GROMACS .gro file of C-alpha atoms in nm:
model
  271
    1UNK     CA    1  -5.739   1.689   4.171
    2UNK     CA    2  -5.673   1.803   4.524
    3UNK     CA    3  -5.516   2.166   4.355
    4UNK     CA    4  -5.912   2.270   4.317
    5UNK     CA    5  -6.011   2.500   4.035
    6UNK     CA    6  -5.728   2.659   4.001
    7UNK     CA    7  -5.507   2.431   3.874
    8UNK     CA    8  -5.741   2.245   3.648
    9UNK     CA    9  -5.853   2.249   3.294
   10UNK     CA   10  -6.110   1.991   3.108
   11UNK     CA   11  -6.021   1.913   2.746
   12UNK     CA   12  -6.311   1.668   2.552
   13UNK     CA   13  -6.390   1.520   2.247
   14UNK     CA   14  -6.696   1.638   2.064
   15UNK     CA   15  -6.825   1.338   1.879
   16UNK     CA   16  -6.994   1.069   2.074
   17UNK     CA   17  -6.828   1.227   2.387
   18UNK     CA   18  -7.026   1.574   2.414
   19UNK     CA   19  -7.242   1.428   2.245
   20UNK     CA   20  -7.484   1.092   2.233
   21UNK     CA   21  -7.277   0.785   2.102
   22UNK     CA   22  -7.630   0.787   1.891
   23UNK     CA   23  -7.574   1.166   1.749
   24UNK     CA   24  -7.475   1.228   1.420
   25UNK     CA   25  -7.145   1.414   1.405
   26UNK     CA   26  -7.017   1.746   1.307
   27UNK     CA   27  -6.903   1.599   1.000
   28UNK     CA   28  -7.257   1.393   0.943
   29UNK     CA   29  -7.465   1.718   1.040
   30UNK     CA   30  -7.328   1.821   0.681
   31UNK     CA   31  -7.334   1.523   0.536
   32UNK     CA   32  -7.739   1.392   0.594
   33UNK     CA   33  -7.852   1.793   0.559
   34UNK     CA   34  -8.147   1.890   0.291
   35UNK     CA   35  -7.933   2.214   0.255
   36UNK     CA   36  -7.694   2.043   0.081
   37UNK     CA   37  -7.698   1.843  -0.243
   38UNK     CA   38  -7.794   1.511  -0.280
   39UNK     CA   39  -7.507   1.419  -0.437
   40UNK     CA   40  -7.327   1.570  -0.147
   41UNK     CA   41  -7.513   1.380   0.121
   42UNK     CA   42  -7.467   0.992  -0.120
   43UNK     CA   43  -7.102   1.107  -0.105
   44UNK     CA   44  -7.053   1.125   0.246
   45UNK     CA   45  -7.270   0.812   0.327
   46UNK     CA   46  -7.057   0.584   0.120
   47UNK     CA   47  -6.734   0.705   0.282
   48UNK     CA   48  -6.923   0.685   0.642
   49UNK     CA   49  -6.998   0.299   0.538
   50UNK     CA   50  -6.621   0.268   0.416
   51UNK     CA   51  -6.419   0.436   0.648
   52UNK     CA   52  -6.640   0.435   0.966
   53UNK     CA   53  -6.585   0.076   1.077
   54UNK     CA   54  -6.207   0.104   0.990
   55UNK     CA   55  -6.185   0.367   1.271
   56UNK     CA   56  -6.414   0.149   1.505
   57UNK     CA   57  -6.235  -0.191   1.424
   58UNK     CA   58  -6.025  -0.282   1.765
   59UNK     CA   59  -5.823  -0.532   1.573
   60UNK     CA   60  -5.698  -0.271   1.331
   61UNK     CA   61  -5.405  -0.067   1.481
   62UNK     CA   62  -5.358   0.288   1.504
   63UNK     CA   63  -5.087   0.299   1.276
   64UNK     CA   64  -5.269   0.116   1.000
   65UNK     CA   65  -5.582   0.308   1.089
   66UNK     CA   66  -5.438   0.685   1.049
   67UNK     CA   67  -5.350   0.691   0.679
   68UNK     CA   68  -5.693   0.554   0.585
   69UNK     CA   69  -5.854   0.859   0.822
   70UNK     CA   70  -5.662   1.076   0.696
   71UNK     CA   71  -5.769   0.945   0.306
   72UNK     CA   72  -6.141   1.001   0.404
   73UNK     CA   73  -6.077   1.362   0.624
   74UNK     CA   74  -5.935   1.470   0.292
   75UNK     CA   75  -6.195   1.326   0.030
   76UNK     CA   76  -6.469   1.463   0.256
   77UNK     CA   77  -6.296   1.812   0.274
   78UNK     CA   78  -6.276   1.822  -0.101
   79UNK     CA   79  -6.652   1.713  -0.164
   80UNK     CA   80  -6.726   1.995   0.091
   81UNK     CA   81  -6.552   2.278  -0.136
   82UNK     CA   82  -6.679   2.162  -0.462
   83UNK     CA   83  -7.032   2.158  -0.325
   84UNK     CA   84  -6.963   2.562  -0.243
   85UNK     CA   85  -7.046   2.567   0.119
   86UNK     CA   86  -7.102   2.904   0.252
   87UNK     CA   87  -7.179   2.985   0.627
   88UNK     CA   88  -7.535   3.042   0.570
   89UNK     CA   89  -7.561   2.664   0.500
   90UNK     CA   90  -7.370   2.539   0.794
   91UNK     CA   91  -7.625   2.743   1.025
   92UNK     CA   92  -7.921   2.588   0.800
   93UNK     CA   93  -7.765   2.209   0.858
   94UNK     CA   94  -7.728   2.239   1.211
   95UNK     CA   95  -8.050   2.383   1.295
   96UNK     CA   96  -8.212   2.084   1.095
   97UNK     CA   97  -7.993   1.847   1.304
   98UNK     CA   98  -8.223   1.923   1.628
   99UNK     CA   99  -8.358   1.559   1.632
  100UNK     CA  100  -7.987   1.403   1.524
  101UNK     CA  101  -7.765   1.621   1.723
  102UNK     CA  102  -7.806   1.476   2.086
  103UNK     CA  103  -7.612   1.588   2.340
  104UNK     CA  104  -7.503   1.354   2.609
  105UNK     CA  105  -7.721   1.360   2.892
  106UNK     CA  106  -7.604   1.627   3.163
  107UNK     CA  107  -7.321   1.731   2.906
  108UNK     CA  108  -7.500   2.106   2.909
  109UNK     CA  109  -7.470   2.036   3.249
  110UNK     CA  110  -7.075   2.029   3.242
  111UNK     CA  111  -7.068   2.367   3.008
  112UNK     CA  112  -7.288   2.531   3.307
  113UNK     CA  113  -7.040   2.396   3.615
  114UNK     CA  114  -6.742   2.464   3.429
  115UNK     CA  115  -6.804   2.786   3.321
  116UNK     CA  116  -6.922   2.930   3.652
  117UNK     CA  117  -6.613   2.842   3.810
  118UNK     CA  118  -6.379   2.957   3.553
  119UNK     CA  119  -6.242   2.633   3.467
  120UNK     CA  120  -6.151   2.593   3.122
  121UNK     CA  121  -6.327   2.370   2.884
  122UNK     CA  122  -6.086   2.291   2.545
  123UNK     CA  123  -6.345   2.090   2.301
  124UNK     CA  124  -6.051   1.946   2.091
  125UNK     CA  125  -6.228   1.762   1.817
  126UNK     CA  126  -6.163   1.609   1.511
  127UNK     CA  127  -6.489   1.730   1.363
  128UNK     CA  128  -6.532   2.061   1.216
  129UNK     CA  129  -6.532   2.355   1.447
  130UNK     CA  130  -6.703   2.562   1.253
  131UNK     CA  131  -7.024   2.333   1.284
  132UNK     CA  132  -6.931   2.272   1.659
  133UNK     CA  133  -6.912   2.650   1.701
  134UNK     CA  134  -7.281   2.677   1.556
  135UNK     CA  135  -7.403   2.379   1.761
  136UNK     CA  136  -7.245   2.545   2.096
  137UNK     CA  137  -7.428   2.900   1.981
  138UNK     CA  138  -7.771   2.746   1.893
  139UNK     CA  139  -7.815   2.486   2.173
  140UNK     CA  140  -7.602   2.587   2.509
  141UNK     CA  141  -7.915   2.823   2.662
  142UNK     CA  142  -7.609   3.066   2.787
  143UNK     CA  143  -7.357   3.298   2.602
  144UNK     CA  144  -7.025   3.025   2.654
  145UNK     CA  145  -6.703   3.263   2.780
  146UNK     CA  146  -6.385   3.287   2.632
  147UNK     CA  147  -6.297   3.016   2.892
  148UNK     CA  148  -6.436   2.767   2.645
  149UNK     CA  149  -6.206   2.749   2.343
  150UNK     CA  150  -6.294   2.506   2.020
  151UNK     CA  151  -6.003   2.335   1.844
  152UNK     CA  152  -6.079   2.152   1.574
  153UNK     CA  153  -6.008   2.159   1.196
  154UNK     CA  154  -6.137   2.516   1.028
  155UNK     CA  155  -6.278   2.626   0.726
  156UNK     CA  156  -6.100   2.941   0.509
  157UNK     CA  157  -6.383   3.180   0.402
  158UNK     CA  158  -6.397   3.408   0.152
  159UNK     CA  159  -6.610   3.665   0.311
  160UNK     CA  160  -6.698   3.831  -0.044
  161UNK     CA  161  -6.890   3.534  -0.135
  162UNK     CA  162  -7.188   3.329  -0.048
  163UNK     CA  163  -7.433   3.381   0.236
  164UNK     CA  164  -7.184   3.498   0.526
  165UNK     CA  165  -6.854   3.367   0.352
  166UNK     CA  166  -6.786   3.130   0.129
  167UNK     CA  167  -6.574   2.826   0.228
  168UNK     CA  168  -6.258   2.802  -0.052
  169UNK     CA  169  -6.063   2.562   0.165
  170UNK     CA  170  -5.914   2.440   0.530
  171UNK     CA  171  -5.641   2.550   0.740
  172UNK     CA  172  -5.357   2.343   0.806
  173UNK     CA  173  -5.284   2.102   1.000
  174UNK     CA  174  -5.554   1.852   0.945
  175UNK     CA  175  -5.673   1.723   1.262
  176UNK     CA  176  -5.804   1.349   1.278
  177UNK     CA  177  -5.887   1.099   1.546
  178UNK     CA  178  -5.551   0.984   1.565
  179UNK     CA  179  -5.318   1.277   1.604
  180UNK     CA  180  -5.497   1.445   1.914
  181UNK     CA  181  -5.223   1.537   2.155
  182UNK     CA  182  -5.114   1.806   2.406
  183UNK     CA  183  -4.827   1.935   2.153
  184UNK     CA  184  -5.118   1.957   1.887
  185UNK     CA  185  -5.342   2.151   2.079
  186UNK     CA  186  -5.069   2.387   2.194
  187UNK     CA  187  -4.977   2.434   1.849
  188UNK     CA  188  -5.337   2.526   1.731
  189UNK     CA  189  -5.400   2.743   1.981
  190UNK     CA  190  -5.098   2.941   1.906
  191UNK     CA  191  -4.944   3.252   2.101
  192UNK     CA  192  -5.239   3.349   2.253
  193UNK     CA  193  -5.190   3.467   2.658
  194UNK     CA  194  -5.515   3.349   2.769
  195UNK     CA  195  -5.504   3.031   2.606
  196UNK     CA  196  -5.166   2.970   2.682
  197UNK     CA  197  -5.225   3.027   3.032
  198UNK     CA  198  -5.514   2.745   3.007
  199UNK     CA  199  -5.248   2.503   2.942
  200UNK     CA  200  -5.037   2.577   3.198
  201UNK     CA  201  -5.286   2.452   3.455
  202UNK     CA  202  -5.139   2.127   3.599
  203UNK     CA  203  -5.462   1.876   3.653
  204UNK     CA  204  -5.668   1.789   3.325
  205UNK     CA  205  -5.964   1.579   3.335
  206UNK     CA  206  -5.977   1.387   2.989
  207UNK     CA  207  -6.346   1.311   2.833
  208UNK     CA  208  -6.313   1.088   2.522
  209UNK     CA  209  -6.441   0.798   2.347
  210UNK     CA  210  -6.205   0.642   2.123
  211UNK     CA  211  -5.849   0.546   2.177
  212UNK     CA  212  -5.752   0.817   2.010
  213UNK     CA  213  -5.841   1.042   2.276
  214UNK     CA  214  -5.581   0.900   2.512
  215UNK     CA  215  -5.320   1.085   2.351
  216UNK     CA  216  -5.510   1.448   2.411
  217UNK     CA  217  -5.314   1.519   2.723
  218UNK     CA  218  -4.976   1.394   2.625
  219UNK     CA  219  -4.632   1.629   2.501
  220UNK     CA  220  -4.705   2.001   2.470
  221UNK     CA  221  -4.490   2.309   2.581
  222UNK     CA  222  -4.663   2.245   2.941
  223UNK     CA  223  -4.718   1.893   3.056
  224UNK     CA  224  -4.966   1.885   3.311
  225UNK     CA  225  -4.881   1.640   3.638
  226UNK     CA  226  -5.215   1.476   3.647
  227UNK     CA  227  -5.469   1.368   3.407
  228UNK     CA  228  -5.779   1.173   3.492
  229UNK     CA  229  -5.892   0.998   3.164
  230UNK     CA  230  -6.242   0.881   3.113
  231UNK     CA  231  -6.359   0.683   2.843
  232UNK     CA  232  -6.686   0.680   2.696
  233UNK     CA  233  -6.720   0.305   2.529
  234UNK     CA  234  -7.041   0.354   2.388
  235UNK     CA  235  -7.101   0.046   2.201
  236UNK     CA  236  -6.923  -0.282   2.114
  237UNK     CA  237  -6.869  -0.368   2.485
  238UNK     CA  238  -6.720  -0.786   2.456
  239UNK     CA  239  -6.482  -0.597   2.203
  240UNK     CA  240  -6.397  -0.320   2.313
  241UNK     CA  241  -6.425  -0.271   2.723
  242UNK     CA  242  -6.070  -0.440   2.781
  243UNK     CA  243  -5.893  -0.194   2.596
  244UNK     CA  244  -6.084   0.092   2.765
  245UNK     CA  245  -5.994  -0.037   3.069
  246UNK     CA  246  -5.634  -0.031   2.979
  247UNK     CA  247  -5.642   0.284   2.879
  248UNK     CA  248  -5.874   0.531   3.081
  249UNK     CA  249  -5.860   0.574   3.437
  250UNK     CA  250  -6.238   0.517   3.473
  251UNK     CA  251  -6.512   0.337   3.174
  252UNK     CA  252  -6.880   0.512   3.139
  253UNK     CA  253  -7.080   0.255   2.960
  254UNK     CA  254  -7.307   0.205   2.721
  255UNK     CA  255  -7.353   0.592   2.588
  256UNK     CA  256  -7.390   0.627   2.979
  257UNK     CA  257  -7.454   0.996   3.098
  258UNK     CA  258  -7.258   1.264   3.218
  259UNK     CA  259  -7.353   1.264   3.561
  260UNK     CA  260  -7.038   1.121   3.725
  261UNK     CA  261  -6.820   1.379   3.540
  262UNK     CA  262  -7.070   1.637   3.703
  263UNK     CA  263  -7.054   1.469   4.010
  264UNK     CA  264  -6.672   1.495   4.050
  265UNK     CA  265  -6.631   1.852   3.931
  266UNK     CA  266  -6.869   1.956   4.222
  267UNK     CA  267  -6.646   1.755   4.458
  268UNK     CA  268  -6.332   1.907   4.321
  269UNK     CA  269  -6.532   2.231   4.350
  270UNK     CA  270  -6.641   2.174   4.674
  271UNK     CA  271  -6.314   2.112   4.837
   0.00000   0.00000   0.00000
């Protein structure tokens, strides 16, 4: 990190990274809302219960694991257009998600530090950025710059329909846990100068919590020369830690805070 700000970007997970390894996720801010059916909400419980320890299960491998997330991504993406979400309920669920929706402590923290330096901040999740979007509006207590981008898999509105846009589908590709990679992110964010120029910064400080977020920084158009990976093993510690280990540079346990991550920006800042 001895380039300083200028050379470095931060790209994070959203889920249990951002936020608590308690919170409900983008996903589940849909999927346990009142605005939504009740048929919608049993739904998305019973694939939660099926699919959810699949993901978690460090004796499954990735390669089994990714065609059974990407069974449940689509399933849930299909119950989501048949219910007829519009925008108006995606606003509704998340401000009824105060009390489930926890940020990590001193995560707002890292949104503050970040953006009053001008260092980038890519939240590339496999959530749904158009609840993360809403979450980012309604809790940050500060207007976030175009230095912090979202990437994360998007609704298609119709805009005639429903309370601000009705959602009639999702844009390709379909971003899951286990495809998260540098050439994926490049790819999403498209043509764009600005965010183009974001990747092109050479030191990236990793924030993830599964071993699926290892891969964030790798190919792309612009490889950076340094990463600095740190894991977030929230839970499961006798089974998971040794593979955390392994594969981030440095372990926050135990839904541990944000504080350290904090604590080395302002050093890198302060150099």
């Amino acid at each position: 990190m001895e380039r300083g700000t200028k050379q470095l970007r931060v790209t994070a997970d959203f889920d249990r990274t951002l936020t608590s390894g308690v919170s409900v996720s983008a996903h589940g801010v849909l999927e346990t809302s009142n605005a939504l059916s009740q048929s919608f909400r049993e739904a998305g419980a019973k694939l939660f219960d099926k699919y959810y320890p699949i993901e978690c299960d460090p004796t499954i491998s990735i390669a089994d694991k990714t065609p059974l997330m990407k069974e449940w991504y689509a399933t849930n993406h299909l119950n989501m257009l048949e219910e007829g979400l519009d925008r108006g309920q995606i606003k509704a669920a998340v401000e009824a998600a105060s009390d489930t929706l926890i940020f990590r402590h001193q995560a707002e923290r890292v949104f503050e530090v970040l953006q009053g330096h001008g260092i980038p901040l890519l939240v590339f999740s496999a959530g749904l950025g158009d609840v993360i979007d809403q979450v980012l509006a309604q809790r940050i207590p500060f207007e976030l710059a175009s230095s912090t981008l979202v990437v994360s898999n998007r609704m298609i509105f119709d805009e005639s329909k429903g309370d601000g846009g009705l959602a009639v589908g999702f844009k390709d590709p379909l971003i899951h846990m286990f495809n998260k990679s540098e050439e994926a992110l490049a790819g999403e964010m498209g043509d764009d100068e600005e965010h183009r120029n974001m990747l092109k910064r050479e030191s990236v400080i990793l924030l993830g919590d599964s071993m699926g977020d290892v891969t964030m920084g790798d190919g792309g158009p612009f490889p950076p020369s340094t990463i600095l990976r740190i894991g977030f093993c929230n839970k499961d510690l006798d089974a998971n830690l040794d593979n955390y280990k392994r594969a981030f540079d440095c372990v926050i346990l135990n839904d541990g805070s944000m504080a350290p991550v904090v604590t080395l920006l302002e050093g890198v800042i302060g150099q």
